[in-house]
XYZ file of C-alpha atoms in Angstrom:
445
model
C 65.698 -101.729 16.690
C 62.945 -99.049 16.364
C 63.405 -95.618 17.784
C 60.554 -94.204 19.941
C 59.667 -91.603 17.280
C 59.448 -94.217 14.561
C 57.210 -96.405 16.705
C 54.925 -93.447 17.339
C 54.734 -92.661 13.613
C 53.926 -96.280 12.815
C 51.137 -96.347 15.374
C 49.747 -93.053 14.073
C 49.659 -94.391 10.512
C 47.746 -97.458 11.693
C 45.174 -95.265 13.409
C 44.802 -93.073 10.312
C 44.304 -96.126 8.102
C 41.706 -97.480 10.499
C 39.837 -94.170 10.556
C 39.941 -93.938 6.741
C 38.520 -97.436 6.417
C 35.691 -96.586 8.804
C 34.907 -93.392 6.869
C 34.799 -95.259 3.543
C 32.528 -97.918 5.029
C 30.218 -95.257 6.415
C 30.139 -93.455 3.050
C 29.179 -96.687 1.297
C 26.343 -97.218 3.758
C 25.110 -93.650 3.295
C 25.178 -93.917 -0.517
C 23.263 -97.196 -0.391
C 20.686 -95.617 1.885
C 20.330 -92.650 -0.452
C 19.843 -94.903 -3.458
C 17.111 -96.782 -1.692
C 15.562 -93.582 -0.316
C 11.895 -93.744 -1.140
C 12.086 -97.369 -2.306
C 12.587 -100.796 -0.842
C 15.237 -102.391 -3.045
C 17.670 -101.861 -5.889
C 15.089 -103.400 -8.206
C 12.442 -101.004 -6.949
C 14.695 -98.034 -7.697
C 15.275 -99.323 -11.209
C 11.556 -99.890 -11.749
C 10.754 -96.364 -10.625
C 13.248 -94.901 -13.097
C 11.938 -97.139 -15.887
C 8.364 -96.076 -15.137
C 9.401 -92.435 -15.258
C 11.236 -92.891 -18.536
C 8.208 -94.584 -20.105
C 6.238 -91.360 -19.950
C 8.976 -88.885 -20.877
C 8.255 -88.618 -24.597
C 4.466 -88.394 -24.380
C 4.736 -86.001 -21.399
C 6.875 -83.732 -23.555
C 4.032 -83.597 -26.072
C 1.125 -83.631 -23.653
C 2.532 -81.144 -21.158
C 1.265 -80.833 -17.612
C -0.971 -78.689 -15.459
C 1.334 -79.015 -12.465
C 1.903 -75.266 -12.357
C 4.884 -73.827 -10.499
C 4.053 -72.803 -6.955
C 7.130 -70.596 -6.641
C 9.691 -68.915 -8.841
C 12.454 -71.263 -7.696
C 12.812 -74.790 -9.076
C 12.505 -77.817 -6.829
C 15.684 -78.720 -4.958
C 17.453 -81.885 -6.135
C 16.812 -85.074 -4.230
C 19.325 -86.313 -1.657
C 20.545 -88.992 -4.072
C 20.912 -86.552 -6.989
C 22.839 -84.024 -4.892
C 25.262 -86.622 -3.547
C 25.725 -88.243 -6.951
C 26.612 -84.939 -8.568
C 29.078 -83.986 -5.842
C 30.768 -87.397 -5.977
C 30.614 -87.461 -9.824
C 28.779 -90.782 -9.816
C 27.307 -92.143 -13.084
C 23.543 -92.069 -13.721
C 22.972 -89.198 -11.300
C 19.876 -88.283 -13.320
C 19.116 -91.041 -15.869
C 15.767 -89.535 -16.872
C 17.387 -86.292 -17.955
C 20.239 -88.153 -19.639
C 18.090 -90.572 -21.624
C 15.028 -88.433 -22.238
C 16.726 -86.426 -24.972
C 17.862 -89.645 -26.657
C 14.415 -91.215 -27.065
C 13.504 -91.925 -30.689
C 10.608 -90.282 -32.456
C 7.358 -92.244 -32.021
C 6.954 -94.682 -34.875
C 3.922 -94.536 -37.102
C 1.351 -97.157 -36.237
C 1.368 -99.769 -39.001
C -1.904 -101.463 -38.169
C -4.152 -99.161 -36.167
C -7.425 -100.566 -34.923
C -10.818 -99.706 -36.434
C -11.687 -97.849 -33.241
C -8.772 -95.489 -33.749
C -9.782 -94.900 -37.339
C -13.321 -93.997 -36.351
C -12.207 -91.701 -33.542
C -11.168 -89.030 -36.008
C -13.770 -89.992 -38.534
C -16.269 -87.275 -37.626
C -14.065 -84.266 -38.537
C -13.631 -84.502 -42.328
C -17.167 -83.848 -43.582
C -17.744 -81.354 -40.804
C -14.751 -79.306 -41.961
C -15.273 -79.723 -45.692
C -18.881 -78.551 -45.557
C -18.213 -75.409 -43.515
C -15.695 -72.695 -42.865
C -14.664 -74.273 -39.581
C -11.028 -74.068 -38.582
C -9.264 -77.362 -37.877
C -5.982 -76.430 -36.227
C -3.275 -78.937 -35.405
C -0.501 -78.100 -32.966
C 2.885 -79.588 -33.821
C 5.649 -79.523 -31.183
C 8.963 -78.579 -32.782
C 10.279 -81.332 -35.021
C 12.293 -81.803 -38.175
C 10.853 -80.319 -41.348
C 10.354 -83.763 -42.892
C 8.482 -85.078 -39.835
C 6.316 -81.966 -39.692
C 5.400 -82.323 -43.353
C 4.615 -86.010 -42.797
C 2.217 -85.074 -39.997
C 0.457 -82.732 -42.411
C 0.195 -85.529 -44.978
C -1.262 -87.846 -42.331
C -3.878 -85.218 -41.405
C -4.944 -83.667 -44.740
C -8.113 -82.088 -43.351
C -6.217 -79.936 -40.885
C -6.360 -76.496 -42.506
C -4.173 -74.642 -39.988
C -0.945 -75.916 -38.451
C 0.680 -74.377 -35.395
C 4.275 -75.625 -35.144
C 6.296 -74.797 -32.030
C 8.736 -72.379 -33.635
C 8.801 -69.249 -31.449
C 10.024 -69.289 -27.843
C 10.645 -66.562 -25.279
C 14.143 -67.236 -23.956
C 15.215 -64.410 -21.642
C 14.007 -61.574 -19.420
C 15.585 -59.191 -21.939
C 12.984 -60.242 -24.477
C 15.158 -62.525 -26.573
C 13.250 -64.752 -28.959
C 14.247 -68.090 -30.485
C 12.876 -68.488 -34.001
C 13.051 -71.975 -35.535
C 10.737 -71.420 -38.490
C 11.232 -73.845 -41.385
C 10.759 -72.392 -44.854
C 10.174 -75.785 -46.458
C 7.256 -76.422 -44.093
C 5.734 -73.005 -44.809
C 6.048 -73.583 -48.553
C 4.523 -77.070 -48.367
C 1.640 -75.783 -46.249
C 0.862 -72.936 -48.618
C 1.081 -75.249 -51.621
C -1.603 -77.380 -49.955
C -3.881 -74.510 -48.906
C -2.919 -74.747 -45.240
C -2.254 -71.720 -43.048
C 0.717 -71.553 -40.672
C 0.239 -69.971 -37.250
C 3.565 -70.355 -35.449
C 3.124 -71.277 -31.797
C 4.827 -68.793 -29.442
C 5.506 -70.202 -25.962
C 6.913 -68.869 -22.678
C 8.548 -72.135 -21.591
C 5.881 -72.439 -18.880
C 7.997 -69.959 -16.892
C 6.014 -67.605 -14.650
C 9.020 -65.555 -13.506
C 10.346 -65.083 -17.040
C 6.917 -64.055 -18.290
C 6.459 -61.546 -15.460
C 9.851 -59.955 -16.127
C 8.985 -59.426 -19.796
C 5.410 -58.229 -19.309
C 6.330 -55.797 -16.515
C 8.934 -53.922 -18.577
C 7.407 -51.727 -21.289
C 10.555 -51.576 -23.416
C 11.158 -55.334 -23.215
C 7.539 -56.079 -24.036
C 7.704 -53.834 -27.100
C 10.921 -55.555 -28.179
C 9.185 -58.933 -28.049
C 6.290 -57.606 -30.127
C 8.704 -56.250 -32.732
C 10.571 -59.563 -32.964
C 7.389 -61.596 -33.381
C 6.167 -59.229 -36.093
C 9.550 -59.479 -37.830
C 9.351 -63.289 -37.778
C 5.893 -63.212 -39.358
C 7.102 -60.897 -42.095
C 10.418 -62.633 -42.818
C 9.153 -66.221 -42.711
C 5.858 -65.692 -44.511
C 3.741 -66.829 -41.558
C -0.032 -66.490 -41.674
C -0.382 -65.918 -37.961
C 0.801 -66.532 -34.417
C -0.648 -68.725 -31.676
C 0.357 -67.391 -28.243
C 0.719 -70.282 -25.801
C 1.733 -68.523 -22.578
C 0.957 -70.872 -19.699
C 1.536 -70.655 -15.962
C 0.995 -66.884 -16.084
C 0.705 -65.196 -12.696
C -2.668 -63.843 -11.649
C -1.151 -60.402 -11.005
C 0.078 -60.331 -14.630
C -3.453 -60.603 -15.976
C -3.756 -56.980 -17.154
C -0.173 -56.907 -18.429
C -0.800 -60.025 -20.506
C -3.952 -58.510 -21.996
C -1.994 -55.358 -22.877
C 0.711 -57.477 -24.504
C -1.889 -59.204 -26.689
C -3.355 -55.823 -27.648
C 0.067 -54.542 -28.706
C 0.910 -57.721 -30.604
C -2.419 -57.670 -32.430
C -1.845 -54.056 -33.451
C 1.536 -55.033 -34.913
C 0.197 -58.059 -36.811
C -3.006 -56.557 -38.213
C -1.311 -54.456 -40.944
C 0.267 -57.689 -42.242
C -3.132 -59.434 -42.204
C -1.660 -62.021 -39.817
C -4.015 -63.890 -37.489
C -3.472 -63.790 -33.718
C -4.856 -66.559 -31.491
C -4.401 -67.012 -27.738
C -4.565 -70.272 -25.760
C -6.502 -70.216 -22.471
C -7.371 -72.809 -19.852
C -10.912 -73.405 -18.586
C -11.881 -71.312 -15.572
C -11.329 -73.101 -12.281
C -14.496 -71.596 -10.805
C -17.639 -71.586 -12.942
C -18.472 -68.179 -14.468
C -15.513 -66.473 -12.784
C -12.964 -64.629 -14.842
C -10.489 -63.541 -12.194
C -7.473 -65.744 -12.887
C -4.512 -64.957 -15.154
C -6.647 -64.711 -18.296
C -9.115 -61.842 -18.760
C -11.153 -63.695 -21.335
C -13.315 -60.860 -22.636
C -10.323 -58.530 -22.845
C -8.261 -61.108 -24.711
C -11.105 -61.868 -27.107
C -11.427 -58.164 -27.923
C -7.691 -57.990 -28.632
C -7.160 -61.071 -30.824
C -8.793 -63.006 -33.631
C -9.341 -66.353 -31.878
C -9.334 -67.743 -28.340
C -8.304 -71.402 -28.144
C -9.875 -73.226 -25.196
C -7.511 -75.958 -23.998
C -10.390 -78.196 -22.912
C -8.356 -81.068 -21.508
C -6.465 -82.080 -18.366
C -9.712 -82.240 -16.426
C -7.722 -84.913 -14.613
C -4.049 -84.295 -15.264
C -0.935 -86.422 -14.977
C -0.160 -86.654 -11.278
C -3.726 -85.904 -10.210
C -4.486 -87.892 -7.017
C -8.088 -88.222 -8.217
C -8.174 -90.347 -11.426
C -10.702 -89.656 -14.132
C -11.177 -88.663 -17.787
C -8.861 -86.192 -19.475
C -11.850 -84.366 -20.972
C -15.316 -85.873 -20.564
C -18.216 -84.339 -22.483
C -20.091 -82.679 -19.554
C -16.889 -81.036 -18.323
C -16.012 -79.773 -21.808
C -19.557 -78.477 -22.284
C -19.367 -76.542 -19.020
C -15.964 -75.125 -19.982
C -17.332 -73.878 -23.320
C -20.465 -72.388 -21.780
C -18.413 -70.721 -19.071
C -16.109 -69.134 -21.647
C -19.140 -67.873 -23.550
C -20.533 -66.534 -20.274
C -17.399 -64.489 -19.617
C -17.925 -62.490 -22.789
C -16.020 -64.362 -25.500
C -17.961 -64.456 -28.817
C -18.708 -67.971 -30.053
C -17.262 -67.149 -33.470
C -13.856 -66.546 -31.900
C -13.580 -69.821 -29.956
C -11.622 -72.892 -31.051
C -12.274 -75.989 -28.936
C -9.144 -77.911 -27.951
C -9.311 -81.691 -28.445
C -6.816 -84.053 -26.741
C -5.224 -86.884 -28.709
C -4.112 -88.724 -25.572
C -5.377 -90.107 -22.293
C -3.961 -91.186 -18.935
C -3.588 -94.775 -17.727
C -4.131 -94.603 -13.950
C -2.412 -97.111 -11.642
C -4.171 -97.368 -8.290
C -1.785 -98.882 -5.754
C -2.874 -100.898 -2.741
C -1.632 -98.215 -0.360
C -4.092 -95.737 -1.900
C -1.597 -93.780 -3.984
C -2.135 -93.131 -7.683
C 0.353 -92.801 -10.530
C -0.379 -92.199 -14.198
C 1.152 -92.662 -17.629
C 0.082 -90.615 -20.681
C -0.752 -92.669 -23.770
C -1.252 -91.306 -27.298
C -4.562 -92.041 -29.014
C -3.238 -94.610 -31.548
C -1.691 -96.636 -28.721
C -4.708 -96.900 -26.410
C -6.431 -99.912 -27.974
C -3.213 -101.922 -28.471
C -2.344 -101.346 -24.814
C -5.772 -102.529 -23.667
C -5.676 -105.540 -25.995
C -2.337 -106.650 -24.584
C -3.942 -106.728 -21.140
C -7.152 -108.393 -22.420
C -9.065 -105.507 -20.867
C -12.771 -105.186 -21.611
C -14.240 -101.721 -22.121
C -17.636 -100.348 -21.178
C -19.370 -97.183 -22.343
C -20.162 -94.443 -19.813
C -23.031 -92.577 -21.435
C -23.169 -89.894 -18.748
C -19.545 -88.898 -19.319
C -19.466 -89.683 -23.030
C -16.274 -91.763 -22.806
C -15.294 -95.428 -22.657
C -13.874 -97.033 -19.509
C -11.585 -100.025 -18.994
C -9.906 -101.633 -16.004
C -7.428 -104.473 -15.575
C -5.317 -105.922 -12.734
C -1.710 -104.847 -12.300
C 1.112 -105.284 -9.831
C 0.246 -103.752 -6.480
C -3.310 -102.851 -7.508
C -5.058 -102.201 -10.808
C -5.055 -99.857 -13.814
C -8.081 -97.950 -15.068
C -8.504 -95.700 -18.065
C -11.148 -93.386 -19.474
C -10.723 -92.770 -23.200
C -12.484 -91.151 -26.145
C -14.226 -92.967 -28.985
C -15.919 -91.901 -32.206
C -19.073 -91.226 -30.167
C -17.116 -88.894 -27.882
C -15.793 -87.013 -30.894
C -19.276 -86.777 -32.409
C -20.638 -85.223 -29.220
C -17.841 -82.671 -28.996
C -18.187 -81.683 -32.636
C -21.941 -81.380 -32.146
C -21.169 -79.000 -29.284
C -18.979 -76.923 -31.618
C -21.783 -76.742 -34.173
C -24.579 -76.135 -31.654
C -22.739 -73.284 -29.933
C -21.552 -71.787 -33.218
C -17.861 -72.068 -32.387
C -15.181 -71.257 -34.953
C -13.632 -74.724 -34.994
C -11.327 -77.103 -33.167
C -7.658 -77.349 -32.200
C -5.940 -80.733 -31.851
C -3.250 -81.418 -29.258
C -1.328 -82.656 -31.013
C -0.626 -84.000 -34.494
C 2.502 -85.627 -33.073
C 0.164 -87.905 -31.091
C -1.753 -88.894 -34.227
C -1.071 -91.104 -37.230
C -2.437 -91.503 -40.753
C -5.349 -93.699 -39.729
C -6.290 -91.391 -36.874
C -6.181 -88.391 -39.178
C -8.488 -89.931 -41.759
C -10.844 -90.974 -38.989
C -11.003 -87.434 -37.668
C -11.920 -86.229 -41.125
C -14.803 -88.699 -41.336
C -16.010 -87.641 -37.901
C -16.227 -84.051 -39.089
C -18.280 -85.122 -42.098
C -20.722 -87.111 -39.985
C -21.105 -84.301 -37.478
C -22.619 -82.048 -40.126
C -24.494 -84.653 -42.138
């Protein structure tokens, strides 16, 4: 026989169990909704992640012009926030797997078109004093040396060795002595690339503090001296407009520190957004007066994520960018023209949206051949164009050929520029490198 109190406790337990079951069911529904947020099915969610992962490695090398619009990072998505709180697996698979991607394999049978793309640069460089600089994102010493072997006509390498890491002016130095020695043994200069991690707030904090700025200058100079570097390539991107004068002062101070060591200082700049205006973060004439070379990053005319598809760097756009830089007071003999070794494959969806995937130069023709895509030549833009059907729409691509390279190298010669800078050797291969060399020869023949 049950006592009244026991009966009450039993009934209360039943109600608690019922409520717990309802809560668990509701939580399951919410999690499912969050997973499908922005998509229509589990398969769609998986496809979106796979698509994102496909571009991780090339994006790391290509970079982006999606500049920060604030000093705070984007908030995590609803799914990511819930997954982290609940300790669910695969909360951020892109971040988890991106670091585990293998190095891109060397192309074993590149197409003739890829070989001829780089063909113009060799004779052009060998017959003149032009600089042929190749950027190399940080890699192992053996891989970096292999990239140099694959591109023997590159006479300056700029490996990503120096990085600004804190508002106190801390510097990470990953210089590799074996690479420096190999380069010098093969008559190649080493200008270590010095980046700001694309961080506007970090850069402002360093530039605005005189003592911190001087500390950075001293550390860079020490790295040049200790590691036997021939120069430094400053790649500070996403710099605030109000830091324009501070950045110019920083370059002046760094140049003063490097000059006694006979080390070369180059600075990377983007094309002006408005023609013949020099009012953004880079004071071009001031920078040119304070360094040895200005490197014009003449690419990302249409960048990854751009809602308006188009070429990465067509010839008219590059020509205007060069002429504009000359018009803002930069001497032609101090300009290196940046050349992209990649393009974007644009997917136009039926709903009008556009997504893109970056593809390295050696992989463009194989990708088009797999889709049986036919290319046409756009003489006005100086690039080739291809289009093929795809799920939910079609894919189109504008890409460079040997003719494109010839026109750009002719521009370098006609304007009397100092040379070219390739982004990047990690997106090249042996066949592409030999082709670039031939292109240089033909450009001056």
